[in-house]
mmCIF file of C-alpha atoms in Angstrom:
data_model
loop_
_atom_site.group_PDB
_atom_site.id
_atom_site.type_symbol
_atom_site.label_atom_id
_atom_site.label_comp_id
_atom_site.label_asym_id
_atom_site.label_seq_id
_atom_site.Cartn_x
_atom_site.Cartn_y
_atom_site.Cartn_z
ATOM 1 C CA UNK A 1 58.750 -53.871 -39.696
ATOM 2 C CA UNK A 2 56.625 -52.495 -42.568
ATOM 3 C CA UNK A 3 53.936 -54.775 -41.132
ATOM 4 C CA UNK A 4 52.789 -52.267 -38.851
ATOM 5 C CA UNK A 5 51.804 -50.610 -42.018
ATOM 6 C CA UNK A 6 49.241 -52.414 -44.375
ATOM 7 C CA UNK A 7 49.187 -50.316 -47.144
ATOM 8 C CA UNK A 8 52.403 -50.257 -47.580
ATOM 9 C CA UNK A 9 54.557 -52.924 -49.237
ATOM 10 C CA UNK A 10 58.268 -53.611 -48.927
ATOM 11 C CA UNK A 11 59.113 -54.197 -52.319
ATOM 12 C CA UNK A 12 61.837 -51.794 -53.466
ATOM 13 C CA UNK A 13 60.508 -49.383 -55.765
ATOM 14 C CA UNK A 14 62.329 -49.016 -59.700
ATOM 15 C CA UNK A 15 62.051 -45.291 -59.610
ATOM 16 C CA UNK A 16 60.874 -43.813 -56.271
ATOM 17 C CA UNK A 17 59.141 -40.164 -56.468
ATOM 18 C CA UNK A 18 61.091 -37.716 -54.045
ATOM 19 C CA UNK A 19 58.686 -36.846 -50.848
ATOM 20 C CA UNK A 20 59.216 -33.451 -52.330
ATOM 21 C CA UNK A 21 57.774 -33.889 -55.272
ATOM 22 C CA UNK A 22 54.764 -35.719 -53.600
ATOM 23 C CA UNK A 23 54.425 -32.944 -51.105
ATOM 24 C CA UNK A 24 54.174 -30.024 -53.695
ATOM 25 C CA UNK A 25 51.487 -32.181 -55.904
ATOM 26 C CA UNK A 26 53.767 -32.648 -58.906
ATOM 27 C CA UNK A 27 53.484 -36.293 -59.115
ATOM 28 C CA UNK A 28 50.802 -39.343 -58.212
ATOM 29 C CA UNK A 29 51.254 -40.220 -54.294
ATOM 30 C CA UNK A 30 53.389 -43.504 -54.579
ATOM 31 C CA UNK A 31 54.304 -46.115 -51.571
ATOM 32 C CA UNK A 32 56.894 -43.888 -50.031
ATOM 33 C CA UNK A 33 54.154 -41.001 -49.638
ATOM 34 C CA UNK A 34 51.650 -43.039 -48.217
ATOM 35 C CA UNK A 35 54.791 -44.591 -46.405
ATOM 36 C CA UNK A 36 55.376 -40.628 -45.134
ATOM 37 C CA UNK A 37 51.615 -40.198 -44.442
ATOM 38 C CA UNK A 38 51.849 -43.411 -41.758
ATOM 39 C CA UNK A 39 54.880 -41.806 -40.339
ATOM 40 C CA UNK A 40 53.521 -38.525 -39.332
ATOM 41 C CA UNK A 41 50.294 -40.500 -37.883
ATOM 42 C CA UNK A 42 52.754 -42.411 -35.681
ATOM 43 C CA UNK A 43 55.934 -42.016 -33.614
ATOM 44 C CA UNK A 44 58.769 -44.644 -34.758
ATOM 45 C CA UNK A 45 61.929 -46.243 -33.624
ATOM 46 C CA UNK A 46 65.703 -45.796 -34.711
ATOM 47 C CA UNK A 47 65.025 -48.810 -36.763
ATOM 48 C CA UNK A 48 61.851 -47.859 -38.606
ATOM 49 C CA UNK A 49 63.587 -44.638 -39.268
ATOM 50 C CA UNK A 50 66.978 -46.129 -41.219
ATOM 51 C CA UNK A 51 64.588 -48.167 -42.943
ATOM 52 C CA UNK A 52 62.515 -45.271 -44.217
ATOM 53 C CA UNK A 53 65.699 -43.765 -44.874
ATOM 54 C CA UNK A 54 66.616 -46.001 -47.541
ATOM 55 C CA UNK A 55 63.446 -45.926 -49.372
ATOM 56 C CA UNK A 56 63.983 -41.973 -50.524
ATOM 57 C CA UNK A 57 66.196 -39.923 -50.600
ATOM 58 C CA UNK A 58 64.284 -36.940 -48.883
ATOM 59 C CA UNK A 59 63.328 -39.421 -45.976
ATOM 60 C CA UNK A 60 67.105 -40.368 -45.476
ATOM 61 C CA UNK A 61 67.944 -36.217 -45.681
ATOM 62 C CA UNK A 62 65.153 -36.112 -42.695
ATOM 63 C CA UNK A 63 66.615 -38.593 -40.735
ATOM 64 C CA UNK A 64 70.191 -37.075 -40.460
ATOM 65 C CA UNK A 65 68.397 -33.185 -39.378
ATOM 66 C CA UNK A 66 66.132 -35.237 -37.067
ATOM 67 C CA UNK A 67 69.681 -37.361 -35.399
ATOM 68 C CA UNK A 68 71.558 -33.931 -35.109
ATOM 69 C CA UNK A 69 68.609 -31.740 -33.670
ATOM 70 C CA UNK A 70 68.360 -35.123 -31.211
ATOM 71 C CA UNK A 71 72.070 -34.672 -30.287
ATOM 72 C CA UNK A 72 71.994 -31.057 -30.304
ATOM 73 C CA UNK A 73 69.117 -31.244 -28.068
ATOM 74 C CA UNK A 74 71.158 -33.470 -25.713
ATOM 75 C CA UNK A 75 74.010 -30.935 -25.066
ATOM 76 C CA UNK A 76 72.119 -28.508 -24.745
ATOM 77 C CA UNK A 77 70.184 -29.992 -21.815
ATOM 78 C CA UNK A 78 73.549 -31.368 -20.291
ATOM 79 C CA UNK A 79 75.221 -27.844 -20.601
ATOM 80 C CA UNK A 80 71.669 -26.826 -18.843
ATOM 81 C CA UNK A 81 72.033 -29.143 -16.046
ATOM 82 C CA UNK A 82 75.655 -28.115 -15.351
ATOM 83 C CA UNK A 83 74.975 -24.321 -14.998
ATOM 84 C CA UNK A 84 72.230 -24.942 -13.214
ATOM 85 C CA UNK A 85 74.847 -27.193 -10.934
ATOM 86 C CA UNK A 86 77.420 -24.409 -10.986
ATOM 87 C CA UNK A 87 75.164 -21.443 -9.979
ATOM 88 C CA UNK A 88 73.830 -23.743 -7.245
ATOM 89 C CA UNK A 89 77.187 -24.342 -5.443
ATOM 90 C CA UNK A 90 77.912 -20.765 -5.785
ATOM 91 C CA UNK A 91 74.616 -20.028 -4.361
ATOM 92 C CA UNK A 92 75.109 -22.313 -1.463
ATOM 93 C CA UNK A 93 78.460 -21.000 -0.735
ATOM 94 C CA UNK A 94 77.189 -17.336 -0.161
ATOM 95 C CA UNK A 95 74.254 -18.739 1.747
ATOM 96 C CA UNK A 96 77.229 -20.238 4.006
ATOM 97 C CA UNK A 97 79.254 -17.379 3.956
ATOM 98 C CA UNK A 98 76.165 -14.997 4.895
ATOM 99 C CA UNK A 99 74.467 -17.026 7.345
ATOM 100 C CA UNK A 100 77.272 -19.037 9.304
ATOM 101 C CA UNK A 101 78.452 -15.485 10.833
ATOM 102 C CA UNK A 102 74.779 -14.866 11.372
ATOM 103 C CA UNK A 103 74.555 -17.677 13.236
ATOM 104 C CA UNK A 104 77.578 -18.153 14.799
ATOM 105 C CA UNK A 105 79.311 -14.192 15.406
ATOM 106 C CA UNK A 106 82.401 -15.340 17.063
ATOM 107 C CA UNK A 107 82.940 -16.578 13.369
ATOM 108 C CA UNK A 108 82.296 -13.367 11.356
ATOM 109 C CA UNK A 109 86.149 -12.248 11.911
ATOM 110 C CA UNK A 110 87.592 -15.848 10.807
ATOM 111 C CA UNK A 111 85.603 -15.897 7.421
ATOM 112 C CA UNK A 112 86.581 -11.993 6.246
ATOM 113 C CA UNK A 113 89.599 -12.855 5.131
ATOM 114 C CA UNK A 114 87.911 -15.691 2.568
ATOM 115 C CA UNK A 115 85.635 -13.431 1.467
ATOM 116 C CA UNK A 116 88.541 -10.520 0.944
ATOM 117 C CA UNK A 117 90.472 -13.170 -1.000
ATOM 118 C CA UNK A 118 86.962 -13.598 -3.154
ATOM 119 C CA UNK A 119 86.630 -10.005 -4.001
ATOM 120 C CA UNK A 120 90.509 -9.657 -4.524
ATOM 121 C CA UNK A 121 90.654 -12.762 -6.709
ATOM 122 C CA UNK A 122 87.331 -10.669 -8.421
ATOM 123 C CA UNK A 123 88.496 -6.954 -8.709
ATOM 124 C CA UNK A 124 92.131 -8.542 -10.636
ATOM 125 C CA UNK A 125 90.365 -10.626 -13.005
ATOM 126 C CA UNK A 126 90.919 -9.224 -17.176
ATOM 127 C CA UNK A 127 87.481 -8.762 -17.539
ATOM 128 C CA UNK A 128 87.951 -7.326 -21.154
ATOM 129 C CA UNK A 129 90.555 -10.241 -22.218
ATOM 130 C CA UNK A 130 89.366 -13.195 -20.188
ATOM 131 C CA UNK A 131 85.327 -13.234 -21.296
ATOM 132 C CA UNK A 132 83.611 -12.416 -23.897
ATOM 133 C CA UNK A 133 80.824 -11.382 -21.327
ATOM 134 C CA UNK A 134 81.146 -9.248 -18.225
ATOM 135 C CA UNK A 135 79.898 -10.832 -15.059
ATOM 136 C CA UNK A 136 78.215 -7.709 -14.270
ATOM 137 C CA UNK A 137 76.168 -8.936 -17.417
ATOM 138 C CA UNK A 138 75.418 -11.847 -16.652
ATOM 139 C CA UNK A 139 74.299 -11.802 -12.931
ATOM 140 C CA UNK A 140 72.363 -9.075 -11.015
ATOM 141 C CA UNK A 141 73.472 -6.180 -9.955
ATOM 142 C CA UNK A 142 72.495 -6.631 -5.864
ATOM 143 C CA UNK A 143 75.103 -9.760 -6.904
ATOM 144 C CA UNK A 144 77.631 -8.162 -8.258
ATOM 145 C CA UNK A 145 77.993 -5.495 -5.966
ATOM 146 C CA UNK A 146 78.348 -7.570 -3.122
ATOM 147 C CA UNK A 147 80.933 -9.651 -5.067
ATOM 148 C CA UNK A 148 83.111 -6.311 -6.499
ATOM 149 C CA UNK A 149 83.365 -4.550 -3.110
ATOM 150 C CA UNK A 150 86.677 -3.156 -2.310
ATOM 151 C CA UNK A 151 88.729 -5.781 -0.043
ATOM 152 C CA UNK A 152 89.579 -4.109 3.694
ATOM 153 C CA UNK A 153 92.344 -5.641 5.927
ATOM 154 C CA UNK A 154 89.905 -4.924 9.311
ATOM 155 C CA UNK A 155 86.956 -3.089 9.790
ATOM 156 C CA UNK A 156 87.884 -1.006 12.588
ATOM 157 C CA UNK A 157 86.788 2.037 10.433
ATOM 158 C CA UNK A 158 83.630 1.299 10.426
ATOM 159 C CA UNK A 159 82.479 -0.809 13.721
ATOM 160 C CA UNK A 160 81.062 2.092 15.933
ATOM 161 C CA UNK A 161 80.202 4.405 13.360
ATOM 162 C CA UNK A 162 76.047 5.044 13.921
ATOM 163 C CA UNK A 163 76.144 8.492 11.745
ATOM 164 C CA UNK A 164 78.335 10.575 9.752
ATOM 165 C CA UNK A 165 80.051 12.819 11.616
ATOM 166 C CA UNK A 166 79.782 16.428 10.977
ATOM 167 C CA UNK A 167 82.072 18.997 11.386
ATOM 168 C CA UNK A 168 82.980 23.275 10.846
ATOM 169 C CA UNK A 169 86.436 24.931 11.336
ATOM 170 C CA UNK A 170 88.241 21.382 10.507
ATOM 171 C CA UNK A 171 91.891 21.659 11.108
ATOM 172 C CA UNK A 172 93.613 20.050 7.913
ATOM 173 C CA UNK A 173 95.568 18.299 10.278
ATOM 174 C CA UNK A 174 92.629 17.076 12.002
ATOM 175 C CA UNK A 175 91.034 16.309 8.791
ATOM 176 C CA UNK A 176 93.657 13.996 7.043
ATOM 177 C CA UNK A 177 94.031 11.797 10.841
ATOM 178 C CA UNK A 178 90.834 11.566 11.880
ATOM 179 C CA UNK A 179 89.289 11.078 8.875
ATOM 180 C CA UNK A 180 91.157 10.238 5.283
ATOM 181 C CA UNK A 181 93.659 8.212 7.407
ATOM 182 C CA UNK A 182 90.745 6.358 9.546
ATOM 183 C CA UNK A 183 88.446 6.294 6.046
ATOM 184 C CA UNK A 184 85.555 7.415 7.858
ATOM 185 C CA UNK A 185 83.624 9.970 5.663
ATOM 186 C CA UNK A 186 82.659 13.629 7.347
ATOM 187 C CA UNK A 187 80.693 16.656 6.469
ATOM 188 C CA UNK A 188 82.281 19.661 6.735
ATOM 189 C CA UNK A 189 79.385 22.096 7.198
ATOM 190 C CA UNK A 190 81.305 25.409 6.229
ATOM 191 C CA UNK A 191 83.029 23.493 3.492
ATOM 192 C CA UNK A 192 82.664 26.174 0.919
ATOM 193 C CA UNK A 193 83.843 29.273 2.778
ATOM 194 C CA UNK A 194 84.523 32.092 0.647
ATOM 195 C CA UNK A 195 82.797 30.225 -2.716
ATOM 196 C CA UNK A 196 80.715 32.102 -4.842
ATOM 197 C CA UNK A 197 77.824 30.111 -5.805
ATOM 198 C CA UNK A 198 74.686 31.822 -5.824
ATOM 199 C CA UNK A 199 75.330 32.285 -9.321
ATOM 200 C CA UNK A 200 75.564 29.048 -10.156
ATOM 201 C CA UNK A 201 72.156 27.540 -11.470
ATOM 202 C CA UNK A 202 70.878 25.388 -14.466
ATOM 203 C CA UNK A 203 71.434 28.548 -16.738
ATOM 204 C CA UNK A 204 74.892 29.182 -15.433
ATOM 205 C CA UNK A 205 75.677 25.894 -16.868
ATOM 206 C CA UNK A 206 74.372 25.868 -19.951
ATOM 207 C CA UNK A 207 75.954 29.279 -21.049
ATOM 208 C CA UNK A 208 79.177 27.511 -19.855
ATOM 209 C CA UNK A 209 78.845 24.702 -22.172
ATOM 210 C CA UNK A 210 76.627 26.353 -25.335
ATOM 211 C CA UNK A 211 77.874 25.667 -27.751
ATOM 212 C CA UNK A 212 79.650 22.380 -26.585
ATOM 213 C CA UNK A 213 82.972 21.932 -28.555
ATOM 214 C CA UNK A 214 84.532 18.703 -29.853
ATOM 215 C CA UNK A 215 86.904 18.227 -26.329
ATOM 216 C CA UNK A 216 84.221 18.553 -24.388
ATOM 217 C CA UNK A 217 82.481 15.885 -26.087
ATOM 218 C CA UNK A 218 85.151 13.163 -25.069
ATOM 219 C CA UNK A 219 84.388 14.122 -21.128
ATOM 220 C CA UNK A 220 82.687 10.968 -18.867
ATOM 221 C CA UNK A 221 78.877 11.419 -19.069
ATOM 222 C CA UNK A 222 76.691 9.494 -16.672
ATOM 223 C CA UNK A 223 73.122 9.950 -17.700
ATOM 224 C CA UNK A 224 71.978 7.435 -15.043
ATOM 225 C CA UNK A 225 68.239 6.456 -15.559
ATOM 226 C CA UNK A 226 67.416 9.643 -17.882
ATOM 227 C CA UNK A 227 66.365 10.076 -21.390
ATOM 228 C CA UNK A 228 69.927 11.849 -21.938
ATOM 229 C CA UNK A 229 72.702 10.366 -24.337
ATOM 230 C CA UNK A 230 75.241 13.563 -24.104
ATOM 231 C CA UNK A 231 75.604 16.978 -22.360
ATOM 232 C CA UNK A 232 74.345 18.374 -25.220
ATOM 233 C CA UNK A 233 71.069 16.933 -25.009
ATOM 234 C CA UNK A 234 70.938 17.826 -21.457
ATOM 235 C CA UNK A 235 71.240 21.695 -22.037
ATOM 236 C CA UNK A 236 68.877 21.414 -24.876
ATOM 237 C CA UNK A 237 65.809 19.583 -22.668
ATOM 238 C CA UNK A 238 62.358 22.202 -23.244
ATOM 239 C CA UNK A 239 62.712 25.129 -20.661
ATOM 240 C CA UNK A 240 59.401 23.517 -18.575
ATOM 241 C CA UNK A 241 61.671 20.319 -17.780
ATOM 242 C CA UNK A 242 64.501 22.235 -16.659
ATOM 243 C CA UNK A 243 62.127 24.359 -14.229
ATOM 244 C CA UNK A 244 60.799 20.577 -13.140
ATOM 245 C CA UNK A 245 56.911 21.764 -13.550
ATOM 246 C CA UNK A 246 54.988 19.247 -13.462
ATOM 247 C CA UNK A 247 54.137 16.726 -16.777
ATOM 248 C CA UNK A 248 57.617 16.633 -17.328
ATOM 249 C CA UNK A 249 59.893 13.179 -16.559
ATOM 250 C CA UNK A 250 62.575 13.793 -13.494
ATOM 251 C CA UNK A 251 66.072 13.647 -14.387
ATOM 252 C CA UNK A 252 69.559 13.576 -12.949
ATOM 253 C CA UNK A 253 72.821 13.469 -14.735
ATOM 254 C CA UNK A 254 76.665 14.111 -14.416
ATOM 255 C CA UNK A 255 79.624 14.409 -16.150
ATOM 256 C CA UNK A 256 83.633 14.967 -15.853
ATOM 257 C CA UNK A 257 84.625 18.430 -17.182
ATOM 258 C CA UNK A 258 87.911 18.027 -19.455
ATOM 259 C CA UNK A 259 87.749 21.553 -21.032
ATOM 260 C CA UNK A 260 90.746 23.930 -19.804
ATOM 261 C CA UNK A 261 88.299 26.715 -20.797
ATOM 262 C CA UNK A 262 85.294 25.641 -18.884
ATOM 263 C CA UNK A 263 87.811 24.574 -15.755
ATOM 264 C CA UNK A 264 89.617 28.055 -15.999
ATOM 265 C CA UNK A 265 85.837 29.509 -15.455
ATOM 266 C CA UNK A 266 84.648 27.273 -12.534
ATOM 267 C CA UNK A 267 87.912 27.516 -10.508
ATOM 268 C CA UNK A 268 87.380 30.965 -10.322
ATOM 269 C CA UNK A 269 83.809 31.112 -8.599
ATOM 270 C CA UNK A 270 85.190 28.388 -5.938
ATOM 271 C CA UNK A 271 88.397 27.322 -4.536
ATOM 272 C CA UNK A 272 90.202 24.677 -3.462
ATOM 273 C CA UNK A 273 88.250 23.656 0.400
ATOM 274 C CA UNK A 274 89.636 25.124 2.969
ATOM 275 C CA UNK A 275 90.007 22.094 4.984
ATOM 276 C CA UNK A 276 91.860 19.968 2.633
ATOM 277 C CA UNK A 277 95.810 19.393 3.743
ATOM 278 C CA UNK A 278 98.039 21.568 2.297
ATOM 279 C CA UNK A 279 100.645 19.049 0.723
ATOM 280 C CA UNK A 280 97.862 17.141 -0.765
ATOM 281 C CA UNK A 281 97.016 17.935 -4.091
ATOM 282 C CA UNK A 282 93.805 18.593 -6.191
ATOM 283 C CA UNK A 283 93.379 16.741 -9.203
ATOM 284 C CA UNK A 284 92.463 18.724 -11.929
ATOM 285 C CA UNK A 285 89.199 17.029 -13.000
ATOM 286 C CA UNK A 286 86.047 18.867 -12.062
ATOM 287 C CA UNK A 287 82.809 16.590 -11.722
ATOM 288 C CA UNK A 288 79.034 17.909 -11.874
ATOM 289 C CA UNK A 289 75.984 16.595 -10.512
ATOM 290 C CA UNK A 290 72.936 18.019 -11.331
ATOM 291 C CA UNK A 291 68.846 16.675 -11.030
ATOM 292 C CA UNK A 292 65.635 17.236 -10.192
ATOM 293 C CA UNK A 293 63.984 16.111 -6.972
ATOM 294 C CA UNK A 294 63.284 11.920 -6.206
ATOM 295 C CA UNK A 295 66.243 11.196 -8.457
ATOM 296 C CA UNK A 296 69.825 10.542 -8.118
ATOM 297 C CA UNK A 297 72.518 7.886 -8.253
ATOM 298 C CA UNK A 298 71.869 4.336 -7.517
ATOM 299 C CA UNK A 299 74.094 2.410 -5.043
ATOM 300 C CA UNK A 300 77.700 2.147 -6.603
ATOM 301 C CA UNK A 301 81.314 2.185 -5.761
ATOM 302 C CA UNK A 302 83.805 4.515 -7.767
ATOM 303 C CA UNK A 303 87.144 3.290 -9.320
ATOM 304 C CA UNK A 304 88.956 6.146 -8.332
ATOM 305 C CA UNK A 305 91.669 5.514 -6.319
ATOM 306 C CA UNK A 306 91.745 8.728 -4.386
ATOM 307 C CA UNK A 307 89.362 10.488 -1.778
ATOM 308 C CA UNK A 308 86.987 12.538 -3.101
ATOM 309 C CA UNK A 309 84.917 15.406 -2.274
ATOM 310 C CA UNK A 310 81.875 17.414 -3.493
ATOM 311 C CA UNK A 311 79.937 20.674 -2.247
ATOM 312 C CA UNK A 312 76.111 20.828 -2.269
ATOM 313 C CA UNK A 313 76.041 24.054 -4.191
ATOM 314 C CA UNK A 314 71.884 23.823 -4.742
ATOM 315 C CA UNK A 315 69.148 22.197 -3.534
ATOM 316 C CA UNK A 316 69.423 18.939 -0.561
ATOM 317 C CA UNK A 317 70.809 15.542 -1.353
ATOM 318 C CA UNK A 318 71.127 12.383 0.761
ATOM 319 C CA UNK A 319 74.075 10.148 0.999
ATOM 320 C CA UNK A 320 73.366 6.662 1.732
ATOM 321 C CA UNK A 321 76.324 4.702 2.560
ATOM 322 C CA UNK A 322 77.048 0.624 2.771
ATOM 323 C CA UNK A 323 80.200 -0.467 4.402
ATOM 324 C CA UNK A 324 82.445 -3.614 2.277
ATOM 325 C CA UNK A 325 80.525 -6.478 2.685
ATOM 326 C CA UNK A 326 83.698 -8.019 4.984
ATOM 327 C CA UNK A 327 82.251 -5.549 7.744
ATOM 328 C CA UNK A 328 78.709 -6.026 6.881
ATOM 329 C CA UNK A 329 78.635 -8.096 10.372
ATOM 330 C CA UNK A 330 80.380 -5.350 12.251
ATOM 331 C CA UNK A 331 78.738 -2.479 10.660
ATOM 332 C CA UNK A 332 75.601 -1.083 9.557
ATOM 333 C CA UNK A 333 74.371 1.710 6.734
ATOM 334 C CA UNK A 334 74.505 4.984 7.650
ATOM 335 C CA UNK A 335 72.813 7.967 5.610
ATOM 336 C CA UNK A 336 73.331 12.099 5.879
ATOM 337 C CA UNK A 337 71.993 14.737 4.146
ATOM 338 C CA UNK A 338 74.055 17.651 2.519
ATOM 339 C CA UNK A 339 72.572 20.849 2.362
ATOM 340 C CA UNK A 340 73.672 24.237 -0.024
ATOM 341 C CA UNK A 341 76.995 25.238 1.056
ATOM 342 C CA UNK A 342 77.875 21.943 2.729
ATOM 343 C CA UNK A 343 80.554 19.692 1.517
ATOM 344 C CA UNK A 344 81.396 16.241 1.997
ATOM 345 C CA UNK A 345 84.176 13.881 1.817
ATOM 346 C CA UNK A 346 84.796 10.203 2.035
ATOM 347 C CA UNK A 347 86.564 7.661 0.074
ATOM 348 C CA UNK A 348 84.027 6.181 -2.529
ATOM 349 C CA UNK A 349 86.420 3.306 -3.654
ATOM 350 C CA UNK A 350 85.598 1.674 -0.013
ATOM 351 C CA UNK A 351 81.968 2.790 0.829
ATOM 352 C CA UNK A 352 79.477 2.199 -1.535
ATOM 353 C CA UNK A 353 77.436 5.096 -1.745
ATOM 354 C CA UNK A 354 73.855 6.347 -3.586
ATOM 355 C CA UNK A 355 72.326 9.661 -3.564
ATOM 356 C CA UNK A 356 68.644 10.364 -3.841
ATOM 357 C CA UNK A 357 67.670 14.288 -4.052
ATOM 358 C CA UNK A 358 64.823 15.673 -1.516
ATOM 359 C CA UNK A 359 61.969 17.947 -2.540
ATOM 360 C CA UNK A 360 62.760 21.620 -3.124
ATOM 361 C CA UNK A 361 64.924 23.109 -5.433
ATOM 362 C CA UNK A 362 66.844 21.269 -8.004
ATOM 363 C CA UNK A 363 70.494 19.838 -6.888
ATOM 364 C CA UNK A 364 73.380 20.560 -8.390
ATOM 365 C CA UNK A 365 76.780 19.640 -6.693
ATOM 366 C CA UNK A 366 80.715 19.979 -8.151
ATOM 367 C CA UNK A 367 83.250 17.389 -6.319
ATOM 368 C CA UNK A 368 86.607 16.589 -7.671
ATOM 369 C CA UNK A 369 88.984 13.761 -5.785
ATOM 370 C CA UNK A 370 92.727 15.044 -4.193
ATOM 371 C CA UNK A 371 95.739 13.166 -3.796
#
């Protein structure tokens, strides 16, 4: 085989001169440099290889790195091949799933229980145990939030609901049928009777929270798609930013208050809504939502567990809401916008829900969830 080569001879060598050696100009080239020289010039076999191999050491290190980066490079394309399999079927089976009932309607109520069992099968899996990588990592989140959606027995709920209902002087009778029992979301338009929230603006807020104190610094923060990491930093933004003139980046935020202090303060400029039944029971966690204009919360479902509610005490906010996507078929998004004093309620474990501010003044809403 060392034919192919006619400067080279195949006469073993006494003392061969590592390639090393050769390479860094220590020593005179000898026949398993030039030997190297012929094999960079040319591609060679297996054979030609092990043969090389055998002439110097350095060649034979080269040849075990080039067989494992070969076999490497083989798994690597065969673990390629089956994710690219894997996501494929999975692709093809939402196609089915989406487009069968699109095709075919008198099907759409045979295939939502499959797609319940998916998201069941989904919401119960030990995300935190089970992979080292949450799915909501790994795929997009239009994906995932199709696959995490809350499962629904029927979608009666939903099926001729073209707007959000609004309502004033709501019976808490009335209220807990009609609406927390028939999960169809409502807003009360006289929902904060007998609040005091004029008050309440961006300076009422940070007063309430300067200086923040170690509990508070354990409450839920959600800074969204701001430049905020904490609370703190939210209260200390330049004065020009928190009057939203313009030069300065939009922002929207919210948190969970845990402070007894700062709850003790806020229950006592509002009350618990009128309208709510009187054997239910308010949980004690008070949540803020406060932005400027053209921002607010992207579409999400909550992992509550309970119905919540929150009063527009500032500025105009709409609600856009997306049935489960087992009524997708049956229903359609609706959207309503909450105005200063108004409050609305709806269960945001079932309807997936994003917020978006309008132009005017700067929004700033308090919500808590009852039992």
């Amino acid at each position: 085989q060392l034919q192919e080569f006619p400067n080279v001879s195949a006469a073993p060598q006494p003392s061969p001169i590592p390639c090393s050696s050769v390479m860094d100009g220590k020593e005179a080239p000898t026949e398993s440099a030039r030997l190297l020289e012929a094999l960079l010039a040319r591609p060679l076999n297996d054979d030609q290889w092990q043969l090389l191999a055998e002439l110097d050491p350095a060649l034979a290190r080269l040849h075990n790195w080039r067989s494992r980066v070969r076999t490497a490079g083989c798994y690597c394309f065969i673990g390629f091949l089956f994710v690219i399999l894997v996501a494929s079927m999975v692709a093809l089976a939402f196609m089915v799933l989406l487009l069968v009932p699109m095709l075919r309607p008198e099907l759409a109520s045979q295939l939502e229980p499959v797609i319940g069992f998916i998201g069941s099968q989904l919401l119960r899996l030990p995300m935190d145990q089970a992979c080292l990588v949450s799915p909501t990592t790994l795929l997009p989140e239009a994906i995932t939030m199709q696959l995490l959606r809350p499962v629904v027995p029927d979608c009666n709920f939903c099926r001729n609901l073209t707007a959000v209902p609004r309502r004033s002087n709501l019976d808490p009778a009335e209220f807990q049928r009609e609406f927390v029992d028939a999960r169809v979301p409502v807003v009360v338009t006289d929902g904060s009777r007998g609040w005091q929230l004029n008050h309440m603006n961006f300076d009422f807020f940070r007063s309430l929270y300067s200086p923040a104190s170690a509990e508070e610094e354990h409450c839920q923060f959600f800074p969204y798609k701001s430049e905020f990491a904490n609370l703190g930093q939210v209260f200390a933004m330049p004065e020009a930013q928190a009057r939203m003139e313009p030069g300065f980046k939009p922002w929207y935020v919210g948190w969970s208050n845990c402070s007894p202090r700062v709850a003790a303060i806020l229950r006592s400029y509002y009350s618990r809504p009128y309208f709510l039944p009187r054997e239910s029971e308010t949980l004690g966690t008070d949540w803020v939502f406060m932005g400027s204009p053209n921002y607010g919360a992207h579409m999400h479902v909550d992992d509550v567990g309970h119905v919540s509610w929150q009063a527009q005490v500032r500025g105009r906010k709409r609600w856009d809401l997306m049935p489960p996507l087992e009524c997708s078929y049956q229903c359609q998004p609706i959207s309503v916008v909450v105005e200063p004093g108004q409050v609305i309620a709806l269960d945001t474990t079932l309807w997936y829900h994003g917020t978006r501010i309008l132009d005017g003044d700067m929004s700033i809403a308090i919500g808590a969830e009852f039992d």
